[in-house]
Amino acid sequence: MDQLEKKISSLDKSRMPVHVAMIMDGNGRWAKQQGFARSDGHTEGISTVHRVTKMSSDLGIKYLTLYAFSTENWNRPSDEVATLMYLIGWAIERELPELLSNNVRIHLLGDIERIPEEPRQKLFYARDSSAHCTGMQLNICLSYSSRWEITDAARKLAKLAAEGKIEPDSITEEMVADNLTTTGMPDPDLLIRTGGEERVSNYLLWQIAYSELYFTPVLWPDFSNEEYVDAIIDFQNRERRFGKTSEQVQNNE
Ligand code: FPP
């Protein structure tokens, strides 16, 4: 049994995270370290996406949410934006057969209409072709930011109120959640950020209210399956109290 298999077998199968979210940071720095162009870092990052997706599905994770392109990423140099858009379309097209054979359902979160036509059509095709899949759901966040999403939810609820369809005072947390892009999904149990920065960068701010956060200095292209399992082991060693006391949690109150 190799090191990875040993780690996997040490996992508590009854306490696996249902939903894992990831911030895939460090592609640019990885490329710089190797003396490569930033785009090579993103290409290498796609190999990690492939590996992490397969690993998540094999581990029985039900939802994997990846921050592929943020609203703020539109402000990067236009050639990097164009490369990323091309790579995202290319990757989804290339990965689709294997995703389908692993019964993975693809879901897109974000302001997808802003994605250029060609990659957008590839993403829609992948989403629609995988709609029947019943295994892991892979959420790809594109042109996504939490503030955009929460603002959009506020707009939708305000419209319903203005039309007299709901009472402003009757708006509940559930109604807000139902108007986010993650409607119907459980909140992430675990958020992993690679690349050494310890911040959440406008990602799933509503949904990670009680998520366990795991930060690693490892750059995304170097994020190995072993590192991933280490993050889950760390998660399993934490006590999730959701605002209760430790005694209440231990007595299952
Ligand atoms: C952050 O690294 C990474 C990104 C902005 C892009 C991540 C996207 C991919 C790996 C492609 C995903 C594709 C699919 C289909 C899910 P950075 O460039 O900010 O790195 P740095 O902080 O070292 O500069």
Short mmCIF file of C-alpha atoms and ligand atoms in Angstrom, two decimals:
data_model
loop_
_atom_site.label_atom_id
_atom_site.label_comp_id
_atom_site.label_asym_id
_atom_site.label_seq_id
_atom_site.Cartn_x
_atom_site.Cartn_y
_atom_site.Cartn_z
CA MET A 1 0.00 0.00 0.00
CA ASP A 2 1.52 3.34 -0.95
CA GLN A 3 1.37 6.52 1.14
CA LEU A 4 -1.74 7.83 -0.62
CA GLU A 5 -3.66 4.56 -0.23
CA LYS A 6 -2.73 4.48 3.48
CA LYS A 7 -4.06 8.01 3.93
CA ILE A 8 -7.27 7.22 2.06
CA SER A 9 -7.87 4.12 4.16
CA SER A 10 -7.40 6.19 7.34
CA LEU A 11 -10.33 8.46 6.39
CA ASP A 12 -13.51 8.19 8.42
CA LYS A 13 -16.01 7.30 5.69
CA SER A 14 -18.92 8.43 7.87
CA ARG A 15 -17.51 11.96 8.14
CA MET A 16 -16.61 12.79 4.58
CA PRO A 17 -17.35 16.34 3.41
CA VAL A 18 -20.40 16.31 1.14
CA HIS A 19 -19.43 19.53 -0.63
CA VAL A 20 -15.84 20.68 -1.21
CA ALA A 21 -15.11 24.11 -2.69
CA MET A 22 -11.69 25.11 -3.99
CA ILE A 23 -9.83 28.31 -4.84
CA MET A 24 -7.19 27.18 -7.32
CA ASP A 25 -4.47 29.77 -6.75
CA GLY A 26 -0.82 29.81 -7.75
CA ASN A 27 -0.72 28.94 -11.46
CA GLY A 28 1.14 32.16 -12.33
CA ARG A 29 3.74 31.76 -9.59
CA TRP A 30 4.26 28.11 -10.49
CA ALA A 31 4.96 29.11 -14.11
CA LYS A 32 7.36 31.86 -13.00
CA GLN A 33 9.26 29.43 -10.78
CA GLN A 34 9.72 27.09 -13.74
CA GLY A 35 10.68 29.94 -16.08
CA PHE A 36 7.50 29.39 -18.13
CA ALA A 37 4.80 31.77 -19.38
CA ARG A 38 1.76 32.29 -17.11
CA SER A 39 -0.40 30.45 -19.65
CA ASP A 40 1.72 27.33 -19.08
CA GLY A 41 0.80 27.59 -15.41
CA HIS A 42 -2.89 27.59 -16.31
CA THR A 43 -2.39 24.60 -18.65
CA GLU A 44 -0.66 22.72 -15.83
CA GLY A 45 -3.48 23.83 -13.52
CA ILE A 46 -5.94 22.02 -15.77
CA SER A 47 -4.08 18.76 -15.12
CA THR A 48 -4.67 19.34 -11.41
CA VAL A 49 -8.36 20.02 -12.12
CA HIS A 50 -8.51 16.65 -13.91
CA ARG A 51 -6.83 14.81 -11.03
CA VAL A 52 -8.77 16.54 -8.24
CA THR A 53 -12.09 15.93 -10.03
CA LYS A 54 -11.35 12.22 -10.44
CA MET A 55 -10.16 11.96 -6.85
CA SER A 56 -13.26 13.72 -5.51
CA SER A 57 -15.54 11.45 -7.47
CA ASP A 58 -13.61 8.35 -6.30
CA LEU A 59 -13.82 9.54 -2.68
CA GLY A 60 -17.59 9.89 -2.96
CA ILE A 61 -17.68 13.69 -2.66
CA LYS A 62 -21.13 14.75 -3.87
CA TYR A 63 -20.36 18.37 -4.89
CA LEU A 64 -17.04 19.84 -6.02
CA THR A 65 -17.07 23.59 -6.68
CA LEU A 66 -14.11 25.16 -8.48
CA TYR A 67 -13.37 28.88 -8.81
CA ALA A 68 -12.17 28.90 -12.43
CA PHE A 69 -12.61 32.60 -13.25
CA SER A 70 -13.79 35.42 -11.01
CA THR A 71 -15.61 38.61 -11.94
CA GLU A 72 -12.40 40.43 -10.96
CA ASN A 73 -10.31 38.24 -13.30
CA TRP A 74 -11.80 40.19 -16.24
CA ASN A 75 -9.37 42.95 -15.17
CA ARG A 76 -6.31 40.81 -15.99
CA PRO A 77 -4.30 41.64 -19.15
CA SER A 78 -6.49 40.90 -22.16
CA ASP A 79 -4.13 38.26 -23.58
CA GLU A 80 -4.25 36.31 -20.29
CA VAL A 81 -8.06 36.56 -20.21
CA ALA A 82 -8.22 35.31 -23.81
CA THR A 83 -5.87 32.41 -23.03
CA LEU A 84 -7.87 31.41 -19.97
CA MET A 85 -11.13 31.49 -21.93
CA TYR A 86 -9.59 29.38 -24.68
CA LEU A 87 -8.14 26.90 -22.16
CA ILE A 88 -11.43 26.56 -20.26
CA GLY A 89 -13.30 25.74 -23.50
CA TRP A 90 -10.57 23.37 -24.65
CA ALA A 91 -10.42 21.62 -21.25
CA ILE A 92 -14.16 21.08 -20.92
CA GLU A 93 -14.36 19.65 -24.43
CA ARG A 94 -11.40 17.34 -23.83
CA GLU A 95 -12.58 16.20 -20.38
CA LEU A 96 -16.24 15.66 -21.23
CA PRO A 97 -16.06 11.96 -22.28
CA GLU A 98 -14.27 10.97 -19.07
CA LEU A 99 -16.57 13.11 -16.93
CA LEU A 100 -19.56 11.39 -18.52
CA SER A 101 -18.05 7.95 -18.03
CA ASN A 102 -17.57 8.83 -14.35
CA ASN A 103 -21.23 9.91 -14.15
CA VAL A 104 -20.23 13.51 -13.27
CA ARG A 105 -22.84 16.21 -13.74
CA ILE A 106 -21.55 19.64 -14.78
CA HIS A 107 -23.13 22.77 -13.43
CA LEU A 108 -22.11 26.35 -14.27
CA LEU A 109 -22.21 29.13 -11.70
CA GLY A 110 -21.72 32.80 -12.54
CA ASP A 111 -22.49 35.41 -15.15
CA ILE A 112 -21.99 32.88 -17.97
CA GLU A 113 -23.36 35.25 -20.63
CA ARG A 114 -20.09 37.21 -20.32
CA ILE A 115 -18.03 34.20 -21.45
CA PRO A 116 -17.08 34.47 -25.15
CA GLU A 117 -19.32 32.57 -27.56
CA GLU A 118 -17.02 29.65 -28.41
CA PRO A 119 -16.06 28.48 -24.90
CA ARG A 120 -19.61 29.31 -23.73
CA GLN A 121 -21.13 26.92 -26.28
CA LYS A 122 -18.66 24.19 -25.21
CA LEU A 123 -19.59 24.75 -21.58
CA PHE A 124 -23.32 24.65 -22.35
CA TYR A 125 -22.83 21.49 -24.39
CA ALA A 126 -20.96 19.83 -21.51
CA ARG A 127 -23.61 20.94 -19.01
CA ASP A 128 -26.50 19.73 -21.16
CA SER A 129 -24.82 16.42 -22.09
CA SER A 130 -24.20 15.63 -18.44
CA ALA A 131 -27.67 16.63 -17.20
CA HIS A 132 -28.66 12.96 -16.77
CA CYS A 133 -25.60 12.08 -14.65
CA THR A 134 -26.30 11.09 -11.07
CA GLY A 135 -22.80 10.96 -9.58
CA MET A 136 -20.76 13.89 -8.35
CA GLN A 137 -21.84 17.40 -9.34
CA LEU A 138 -18.95 19.51 -10.62
CA ASN A 139 -19.74 23.19 -10.21
CA ILE A 140 -17.54 25.42 -12.35
CA CYS A 141 -17.61 29.06 -11.24
CA LEU A 142 -17.00 31.37 -14.18
CA SER A 143 -17.31 35.13 -14.19
CA TYR A 144 -18.46 34.53 -10.64
CA SER A 145 -18.26 36.64 -7.52
CA SER A 146 -20.30 36.46 -4.36
CA ARG A 147 -21.12 40.14 -4.35
CA TRP A 148 -22.41 39.83 -7.92
CA GLU A 149 -24.49 36.82 -6.88
CA ILE A 150 -25.92 38.37 -3.72
CA THR A 151 -26.69 41.61 -5.57
CA ASP A 152 -28.46 39.59 -8.24
CA ALA A 153 -30.52 37.79 -5.57
CA ALA A 154 -31.43 41.15 -3.97
CA ARG A 155 -32.52 42.44 -7.38
CA LYS A 156 -34.75 39.41 -7.99
CA LEU A 157 -36.38 39.64 -4.54
CA ALA A 158 -36.86 43.41 -4.86
CA LYS A 159 -38.58 42.86 -8.20
CA LEU A 160 -40.97 40.30 -6.66
CA ALA A 161 -41.70 42.74 -3.83
CA ALA A 162 -42.29 45.63 -6.26
CA GLU A 163 -44.71 43.43 -8.20
CA GLY A 164 -46.56 42.71 -4.95
CA LYS A 165 -45.76 38.97 -5.14
CA ILE A 166 -43.91 38.89 -1.80
CA GLU A 167 -43.93 41.04 1.33
CA PRO A 168 -40.51 42.60 2.09
CA ASP A 169 -40.93 41.65 5.76
CA SER A 170 -41.54 38.01 4.83
CA ILE A 171 -38.13 37.58 3.16
CA THR A 172 -36.28 34.74 4.88
CA GLU A 173 -32.72 33.38 4.70
CA GLU A 174 -34.12 30.45 2.70
CA MET A 175 -35.56 32.85 0.12
CA VAL A 176 -32.21 34.58 -0.25
CA ALA A 177 -30.44 31.20 -0.57
CA ASP A 178 -32.99 30.09 -3.18
CA ASN A 179 -32.04 33.06 -5.34
CA LEU A 180 -28.31 32.33 -5.32
CA THR A 181 -26.58 30.30 -8.04
CA THR A 182 -26.18 27.40 -5.59
CA THR A 183 -29.89 26.97 -5.03
CA GLY A 184 -30.75 23.44 -3.94
CA MET A 185 -27.17 22.50 -3.01
CA PRO A 186 -25.85 21.96 0.50
CA ASP A 187 -23.34 24.58 1.65
CA PRO A 188 -19.66 23.65 1.30
CA ASP A 189 -18.33 21.70 4.28
CA LEU A 190 -14.73 22.38 3.35
CA LEU A 191 -13.11 25.23 1.43
CA ILE A 192 -9.54 24.63 0.27
CA ARG A 193 -7.37 27.44 -1.04
CA THR A 194 -3.98 26.67 -2.54
CA GLY A 195 -1.19 29.17 -3.22
CA GLY A 196 -0.52 30.50 0.30
CA GLU A 197 -2.96 33.42 0.50
CA GLU A 198 -5.37 33.23 3.43
CA ARG A 199 -8.43 35.01 2.11
CA VAL A 200 -11.72 34.07 0.46
CA SER A 201 -11.65 36.53 -2.48
CA ASN A 202 -15.36 37.14 -3.03
CA TYR A 203 -16.08 33.39 -3.24
CA LEU A 204 -19.29 31.79 -1.96
CA LEU A 205 -19.45 34.30 0.91
CA TRP A 206 -23.03 33.42 1.87
CA GLN A 207 -22.50 29.68 1.47
CA ILE A 208 -19.26 29.36 3.49
CA ALA A 209 -20.75 30.85 6.68
CA TYR A 210 -19.99 27.59 8.53
CA SER A 211 -17.48 25.95 6.20
CA GLU A 212 -14.12 24.75 7.48
CA LEU A 213 -11.33 26.70 5.77
CA TYR A 214 -8.07 25.02 4.77
CA PHE A 215 -5.19 27.05 3.41
CA THR A 216 -2.08 25.47 1.94
CA PRO A 217 1.06 27.15 0.57
CA VAL A 218 1.23 24.53 -2.20
CA LEU A 219 0.69 26.12 -5.63
CA TRP A 220 -2.32 24.75 -7.55
CA PRO A 221 -0.29 22.86 -10.24
CA ASP A 222 1.59 21.08 -7.40
CA PHE A 223 -1.55 20.26 -5.36
CA SER A 224 -1.34 16.48 -5.13
CA ASN A 225 -3.93 13.87 -4.24
CA GLU A 226 -2.03 13.34 -0.99
CA GLU A 227 -2.35 17.04 -0.13
CA TYR A 228 -6.06 16.78 -0.89
CA VAL A 229 -6.51 13.82 1.44
CA ASP A 230 -4.48 15.69 4.10
CA ALA A 231 -7.03 18.52 3.86
CA ILE A 232 -9.88 16.06 4.38
CA ILE A 233 -8.09 14.45 7.34
CA ASP A 234 -7.63 17.93 8.84
CA PHE A 235 -11.35 18.60 8.25
CA GLN A 236 -12.28 15.35 10.02
CA ASN A 237 -10.24 16.37 13.05
CA ARG A 238 -12.19 19.58 13.52
CA GLU A 239 -15.27 19.96 15.68
CA ARG A 240 -18.06 21.68 13.76
CA ARG A 241 -20.17 23.49 16.30
CA PHE A 242 -22.43 25.70 14.16
CA GLY A 243 -22.64 28.21 17.03
CA LYS A 244 -23.36 25.57 19.70
CA THR A 245 -21.12 24.61 22.63
CA SER A 246 -18.73 21.69 22.45
CA GLU A 247 -20.84 19.82 25.07
CA GLN A 248 -24.01 20.26 23.03
CA VAL A 249 -22.27 18.92 19.92
CA GLN A 250 -20.89 15.93 21.82
CA ASN A 251 -24.32 15.15 23.33
CA ASN A 252 -25.87 15.42 19.85
CA GLU A 253 -28.31 18.12 21.00
C1 FPP B 1 -5.25 31.46 -10.17
O1 FPP B 1 -3.86 31.43 -10.38
C2 FPP B 1 -5.93 30.67 -11.17
C3 FPP B 1 -6.80 31.17 -12.08
C4 FPP B 1 -7.20 32.58 -12.15
C5 FPP B 1 -7.40 30.30 -13.12
C6 FPP B 1 -7.68 28.90 -12.70
C7 FPP B 1 -8.29 28.19 -13.83
C8 FPP B 1 -7.94 26.96 -14.24
C9 FPP B 1 -6.93 26.13 -13.56
C10 FPP B 1 -8.68 26.37 -15.41
C11 FPP B 1 -9.92 25.69 -14.90
C12 FPP B 1 -10.63 25.03 -15.97
C13 FPP B 1 -11.78 24.34 -15.81
C14 FPP B 1 -12.42 23.74 -16.99
C15 FPP B 1 -12.43 24.15 -14.49
P1 FPP B 1 -3.09 32.80 -10.56
O2 FPP B 1 -2.90 33.04 -12.01
O3 FPP B 1 -3.81 33.88 -9.83
O4 FPP B 1 -1.74 32.47 -9.87
P2 FPP B 1 -0.77 33.50 -9.14
O5 FPP B 1 -1.49 34.00 -7.92
O6 FPP B 1 0.42 32.65 -8.80
O7 FPP B 1 -0.45 34.59 -10.14
#
